XYZ file of C-alpha atoms in Angstrom:
347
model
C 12.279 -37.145 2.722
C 11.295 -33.633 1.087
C 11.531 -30.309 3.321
C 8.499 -28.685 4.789
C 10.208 -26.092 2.904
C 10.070 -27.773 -0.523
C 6.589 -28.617 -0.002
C 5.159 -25.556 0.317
C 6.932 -24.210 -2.257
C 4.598 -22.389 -5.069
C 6.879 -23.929 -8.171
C 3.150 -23.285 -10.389
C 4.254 -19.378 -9.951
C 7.862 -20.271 -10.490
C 7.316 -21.789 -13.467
C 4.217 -19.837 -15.359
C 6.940 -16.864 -14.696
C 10.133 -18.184 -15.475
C 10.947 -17.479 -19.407
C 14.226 -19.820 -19.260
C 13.215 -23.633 -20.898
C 16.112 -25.255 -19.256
C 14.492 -23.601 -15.803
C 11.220 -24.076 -16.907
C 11.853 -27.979 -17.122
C 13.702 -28.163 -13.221
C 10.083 -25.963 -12.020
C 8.102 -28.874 -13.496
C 10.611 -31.214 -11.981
C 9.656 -29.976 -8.976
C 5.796 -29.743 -9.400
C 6.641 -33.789 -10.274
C 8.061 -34.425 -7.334
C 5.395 -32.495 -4.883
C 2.604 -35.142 -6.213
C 5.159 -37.521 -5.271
C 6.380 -38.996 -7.869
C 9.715 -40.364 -8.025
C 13.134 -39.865 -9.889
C 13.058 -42.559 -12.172
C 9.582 -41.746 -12.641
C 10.384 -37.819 -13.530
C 13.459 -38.381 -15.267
C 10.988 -40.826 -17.892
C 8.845 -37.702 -18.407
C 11.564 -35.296 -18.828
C 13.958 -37.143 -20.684
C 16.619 -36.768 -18.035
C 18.424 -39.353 -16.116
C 17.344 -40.028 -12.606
C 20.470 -38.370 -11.027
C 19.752 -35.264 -12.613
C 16.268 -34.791 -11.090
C 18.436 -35.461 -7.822
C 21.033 -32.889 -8.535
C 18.201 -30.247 -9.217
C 16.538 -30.925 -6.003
C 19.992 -31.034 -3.835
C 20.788 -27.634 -5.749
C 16.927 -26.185 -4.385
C 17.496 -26.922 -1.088
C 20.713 -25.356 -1.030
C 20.377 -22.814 -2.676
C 16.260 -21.598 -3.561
C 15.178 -20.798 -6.600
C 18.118 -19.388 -7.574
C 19.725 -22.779 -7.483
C 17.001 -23.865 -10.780
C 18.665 -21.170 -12.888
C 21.563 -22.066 -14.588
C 24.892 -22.030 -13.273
C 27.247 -19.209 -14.116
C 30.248 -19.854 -16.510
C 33.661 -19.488 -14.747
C 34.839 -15.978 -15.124
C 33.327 -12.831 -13.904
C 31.081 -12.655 -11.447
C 27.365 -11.585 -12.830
C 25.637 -11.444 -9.598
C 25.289 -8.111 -7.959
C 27.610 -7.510 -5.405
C 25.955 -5.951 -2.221
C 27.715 -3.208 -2.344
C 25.656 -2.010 -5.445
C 22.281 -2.671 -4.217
C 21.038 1.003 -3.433
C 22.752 2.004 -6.933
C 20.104 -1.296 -8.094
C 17.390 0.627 -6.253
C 18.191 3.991 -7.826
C 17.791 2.369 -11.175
C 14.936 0.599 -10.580
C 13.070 3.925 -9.665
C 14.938 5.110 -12.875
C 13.363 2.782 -14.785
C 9.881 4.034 -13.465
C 10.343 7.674 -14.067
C 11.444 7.226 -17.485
C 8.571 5.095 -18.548
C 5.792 6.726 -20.484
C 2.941 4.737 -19.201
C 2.836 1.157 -18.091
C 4.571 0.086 -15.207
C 7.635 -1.822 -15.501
C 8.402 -5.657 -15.450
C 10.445 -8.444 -14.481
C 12.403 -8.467 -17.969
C 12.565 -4.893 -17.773
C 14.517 -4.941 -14.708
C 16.778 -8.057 -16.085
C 17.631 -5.978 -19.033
C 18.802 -3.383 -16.556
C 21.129 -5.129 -14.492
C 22.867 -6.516 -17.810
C 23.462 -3.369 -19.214
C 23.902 -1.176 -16.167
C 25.807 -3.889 -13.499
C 26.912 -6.500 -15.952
C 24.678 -8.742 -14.184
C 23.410 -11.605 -15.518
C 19.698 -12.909 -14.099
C 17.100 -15.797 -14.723
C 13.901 -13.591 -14.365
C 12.675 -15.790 -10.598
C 16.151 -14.674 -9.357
C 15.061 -10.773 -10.609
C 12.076 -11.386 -8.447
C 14.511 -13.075 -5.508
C 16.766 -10.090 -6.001
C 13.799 -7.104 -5.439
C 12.374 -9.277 -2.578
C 16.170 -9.565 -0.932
C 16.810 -5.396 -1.217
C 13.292 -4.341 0.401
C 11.597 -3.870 -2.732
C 8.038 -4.887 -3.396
C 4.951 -4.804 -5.731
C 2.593 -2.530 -4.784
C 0.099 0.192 -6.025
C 1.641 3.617 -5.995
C 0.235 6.235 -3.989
C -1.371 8.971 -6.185
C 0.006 12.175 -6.045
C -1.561 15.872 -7.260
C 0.490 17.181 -10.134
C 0.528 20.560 -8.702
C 2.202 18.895 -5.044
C 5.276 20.418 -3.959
C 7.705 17.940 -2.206
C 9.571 20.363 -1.035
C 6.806 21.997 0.795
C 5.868 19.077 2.205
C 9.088 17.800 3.604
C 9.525 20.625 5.257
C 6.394 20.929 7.051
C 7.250 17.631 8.041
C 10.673 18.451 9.440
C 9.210 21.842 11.076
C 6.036 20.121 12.376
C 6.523 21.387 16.126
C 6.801 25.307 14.840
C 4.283 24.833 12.477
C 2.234 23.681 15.313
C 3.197 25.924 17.874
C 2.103 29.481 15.040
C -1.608 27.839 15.231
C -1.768 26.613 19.056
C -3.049 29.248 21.751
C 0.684 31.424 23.242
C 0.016 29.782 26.703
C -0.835 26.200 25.808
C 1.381 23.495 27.523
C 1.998 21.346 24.291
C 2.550 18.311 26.471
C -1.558 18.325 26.848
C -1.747 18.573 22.750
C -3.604 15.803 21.033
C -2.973 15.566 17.319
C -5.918 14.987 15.506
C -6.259 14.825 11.274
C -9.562 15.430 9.643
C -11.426 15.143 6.183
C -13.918 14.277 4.588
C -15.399 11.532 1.882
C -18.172 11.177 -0.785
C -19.898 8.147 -0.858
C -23.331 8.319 -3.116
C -24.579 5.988 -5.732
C -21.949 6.861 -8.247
C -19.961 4.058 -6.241
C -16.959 2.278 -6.537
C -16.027 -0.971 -8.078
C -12.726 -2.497 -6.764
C -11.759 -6.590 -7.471
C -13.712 -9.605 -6.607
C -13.016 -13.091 -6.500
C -14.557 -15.187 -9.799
C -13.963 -17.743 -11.314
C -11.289 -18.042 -13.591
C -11.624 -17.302 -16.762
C -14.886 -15.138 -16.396
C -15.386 -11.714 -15.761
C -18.296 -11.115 -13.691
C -20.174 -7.581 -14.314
C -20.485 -4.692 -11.336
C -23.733 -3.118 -11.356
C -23.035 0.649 -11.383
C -26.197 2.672 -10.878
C -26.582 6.451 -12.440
C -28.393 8.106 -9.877
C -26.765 10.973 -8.387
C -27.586 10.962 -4.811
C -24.809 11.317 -1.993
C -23.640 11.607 1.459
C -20.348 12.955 2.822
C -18.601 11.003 5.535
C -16.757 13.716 8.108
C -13.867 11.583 9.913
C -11.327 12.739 12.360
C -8.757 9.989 14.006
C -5.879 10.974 17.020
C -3.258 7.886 16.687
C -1.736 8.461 19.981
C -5.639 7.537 21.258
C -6.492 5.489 19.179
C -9.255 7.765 18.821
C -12.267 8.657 16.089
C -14.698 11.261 15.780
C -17.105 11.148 12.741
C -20.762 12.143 11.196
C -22.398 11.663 8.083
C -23.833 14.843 6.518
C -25.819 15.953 3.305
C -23.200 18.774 2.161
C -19.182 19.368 3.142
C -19.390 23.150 3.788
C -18.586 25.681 6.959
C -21.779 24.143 8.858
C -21.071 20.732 8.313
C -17.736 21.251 9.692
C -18.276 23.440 12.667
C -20.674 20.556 13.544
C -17.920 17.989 13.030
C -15.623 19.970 15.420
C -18.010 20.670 18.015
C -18.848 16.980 18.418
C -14.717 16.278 18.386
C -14.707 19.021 21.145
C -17.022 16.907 23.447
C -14.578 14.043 22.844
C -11.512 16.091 23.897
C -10.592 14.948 27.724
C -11.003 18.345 29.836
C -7.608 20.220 30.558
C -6.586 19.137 26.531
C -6.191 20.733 23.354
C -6.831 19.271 19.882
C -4.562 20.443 17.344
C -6.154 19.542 13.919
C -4.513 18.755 10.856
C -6.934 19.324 8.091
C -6.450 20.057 4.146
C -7.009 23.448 2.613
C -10.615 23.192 1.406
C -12.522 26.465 1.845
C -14.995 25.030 4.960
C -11.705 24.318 6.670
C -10.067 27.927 5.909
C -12.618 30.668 5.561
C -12.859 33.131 8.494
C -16.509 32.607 9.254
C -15.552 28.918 10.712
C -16.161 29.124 14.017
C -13.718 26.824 16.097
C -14.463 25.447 20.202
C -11.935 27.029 22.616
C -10.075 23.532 22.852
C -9.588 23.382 19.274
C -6.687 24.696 16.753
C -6.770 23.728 13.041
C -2.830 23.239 11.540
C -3.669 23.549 7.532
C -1.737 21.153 5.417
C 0.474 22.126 2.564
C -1.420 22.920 -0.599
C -1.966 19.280 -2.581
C -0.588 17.457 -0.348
C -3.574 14.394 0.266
C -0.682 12.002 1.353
C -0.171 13.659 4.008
C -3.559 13.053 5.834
C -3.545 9.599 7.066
C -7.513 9.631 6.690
C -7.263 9.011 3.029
C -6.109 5.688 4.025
C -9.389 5.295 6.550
C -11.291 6.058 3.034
C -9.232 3.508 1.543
C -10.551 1.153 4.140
C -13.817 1.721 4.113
C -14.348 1.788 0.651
C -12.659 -1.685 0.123
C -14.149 -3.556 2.771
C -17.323 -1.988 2.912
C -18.521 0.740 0.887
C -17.370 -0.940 -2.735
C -19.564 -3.169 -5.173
C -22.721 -2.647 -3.967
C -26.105 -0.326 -5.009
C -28.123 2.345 -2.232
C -32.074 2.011 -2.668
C -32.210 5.715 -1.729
C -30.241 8.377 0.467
C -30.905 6.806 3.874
C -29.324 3.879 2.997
C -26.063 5.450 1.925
C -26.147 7.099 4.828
C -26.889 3.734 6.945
C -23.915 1.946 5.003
C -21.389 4.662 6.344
C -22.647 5.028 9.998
C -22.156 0.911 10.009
C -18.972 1.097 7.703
C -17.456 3.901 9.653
C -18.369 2.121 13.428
C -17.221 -1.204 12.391
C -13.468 0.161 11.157
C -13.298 2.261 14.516
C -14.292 -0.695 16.780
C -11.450 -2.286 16.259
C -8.619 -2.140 19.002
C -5.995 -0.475 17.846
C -7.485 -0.348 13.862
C -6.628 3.765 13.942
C -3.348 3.595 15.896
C -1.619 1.205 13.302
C -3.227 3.118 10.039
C -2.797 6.902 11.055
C 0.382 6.770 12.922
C 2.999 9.348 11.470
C 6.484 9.725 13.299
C 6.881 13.254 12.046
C 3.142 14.527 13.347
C 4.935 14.839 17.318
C 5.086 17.851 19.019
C 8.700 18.237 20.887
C 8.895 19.998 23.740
């Protein structure tokens, strides 16, 4: 009797991935034997003997999808030790920073370890191998050429003085909320992000050319789980005093709101005028990553704001009072997303 394990197995992946033909032929083995067909049956397609499909299947449920690559001549060991998996990490990162466009693949990776670590991989036990160390596949985070790392670790690691140079002298930070703010354009120049088709087509996005345009303001406190936001015609030094007066009704009385904004000139000129419960802590210069409302952009934009036309300016501005309201509803939707462990004020 086959594992619920085996069953639910994706060998299609496995195999479309694997570049090996020996492993190619124990993945389709496999794919045999999940319709439910038997040795003898397999072994007549493959040109194996019986046992063989067997052996293959004993050596999956011991040992993964490793055990479908072939086994390793006696002599030195070509799997990476433990010991040299953050070294493996380093290189992998390496491997990124060195590249001059593109991103970098599974056979890149099994090149490495061969010539770096002596290590010897099928490319499904590369993939085994990032999954095992913590690494993933994921789109990088953009960051502004002109960002200084520096800067902003150390406005991480200084957050509380940083804090305390903006906050009024007498203010008890234990009654501090921290707060981030920004802003987003959303206008008829939309966005197009992926869609589900059918395979093999590529269905068209209808982008439309006119140029009209709305700006989201959006301020989220974690701790709260907490947001504040309007949807204006222009981001300047009236839009935002607006913005901050209405997060200054939402501030419980006896409180402060410590802001965390960007450096955009509504948000730093002299003539803002800021409610008495309200301190703005400016952000490193470049430093977008920083403000855990990109990612509330992110969201909105994906799930709601993406792939679709406005008839006019009111209904851009209807799509991000409903796109905005429906994100926020959601118990404990700003909490998970916007939670930093370095934006805490210590006592």
């Amino acid at each position: 009797e086959l594992s619920d394990f085996f069953m639910n197995y994706n060998f299609d992946t496995s195999y479309r991935l694997s570049l090996e033909p020996r492993e190619k032929i124990r993945f389709l083995a496999m794919i045999h034997l999940q319709e439910g067909k038997t040795f003898t049956e397999i072994g007549k397609i493959l040109k194996v003997n019986r046992h063989t499909v067997a052996e293959w299947l004993k050596r999956f449920e011991s040992e993964g999808v490793r055990g479908m690559g072939d086994k390793k001549k006696p002599g030195r060991n070509t799997i990476l030790p433990r010991s040299e998996e953050d070294n493996f990490k380093k290189e992998v990162a390496k491997l990124q920073e060195n590249r001059e466009g593109g991103h970098v693949g599974g056979e890149d990776i099994r090149r490495m370890l061969k010539e770096v670590f002596g290590a010897e991989y099928t490319l499904s036990g590369v993939y085994d191998l990032l999954k095992r160390v913590g690494m993933v596949w994921i789109t990088g985070r953009t960051v502004h050429p002109n960002a200084d790392m520096e800067a902003q670790k150390e406005f991480r690691d200084n957050f509380t003085e940083k804090a305390k140079d903006v906050l009024p002298a007498d203010i008890d930070i234990n009654k501090v909320d921290i707060w981030f703010q920004d802003e987003a354009r959303v206008g008829q120049r939309g966005t197009a992000t992926r869609i589900w088709t059918e395979k093999g087509s590529r269905t068209g996005i209808v982008m439309q050319q006119q140029f009209n345009s709305v700006y989201i303001f959006g301020a989220v406190c974690p701790q709260n789980d907490e947001a504040v936001g309007i949807v204006m015609p222009y981001a300047n030094t009236a839009a935002t005093e607006t913005h901050l007066k209405i997060i200054s009704q939402q501030v419980p009385e006896g409180r402060h709101a410590l802001i965390i904004v960007d450096r955009a000139a509504w948000h730093t000129t002299p003539k803002l005028q800021l409610p008495e419960n309200i301190s703005l802590l400016p952000l490193p210069p470049y430093s977008p990553e920083l403000n855990p409302t990109e990612q509330v952009w992110e969201q909105l934009r994906r799930n709601s704001l993406s792939n679709r036309c406005f008839k006019n300016y009111e209904a851009i501005v209807d799509a991000c009072c409903d796109a905005w309201n429906f994100f926020t509803a959601i118990p404990g939707a700003i909490k998970s997303l916007c939670s930093r462990k370095w934006a805490l004020l210590a006592g």
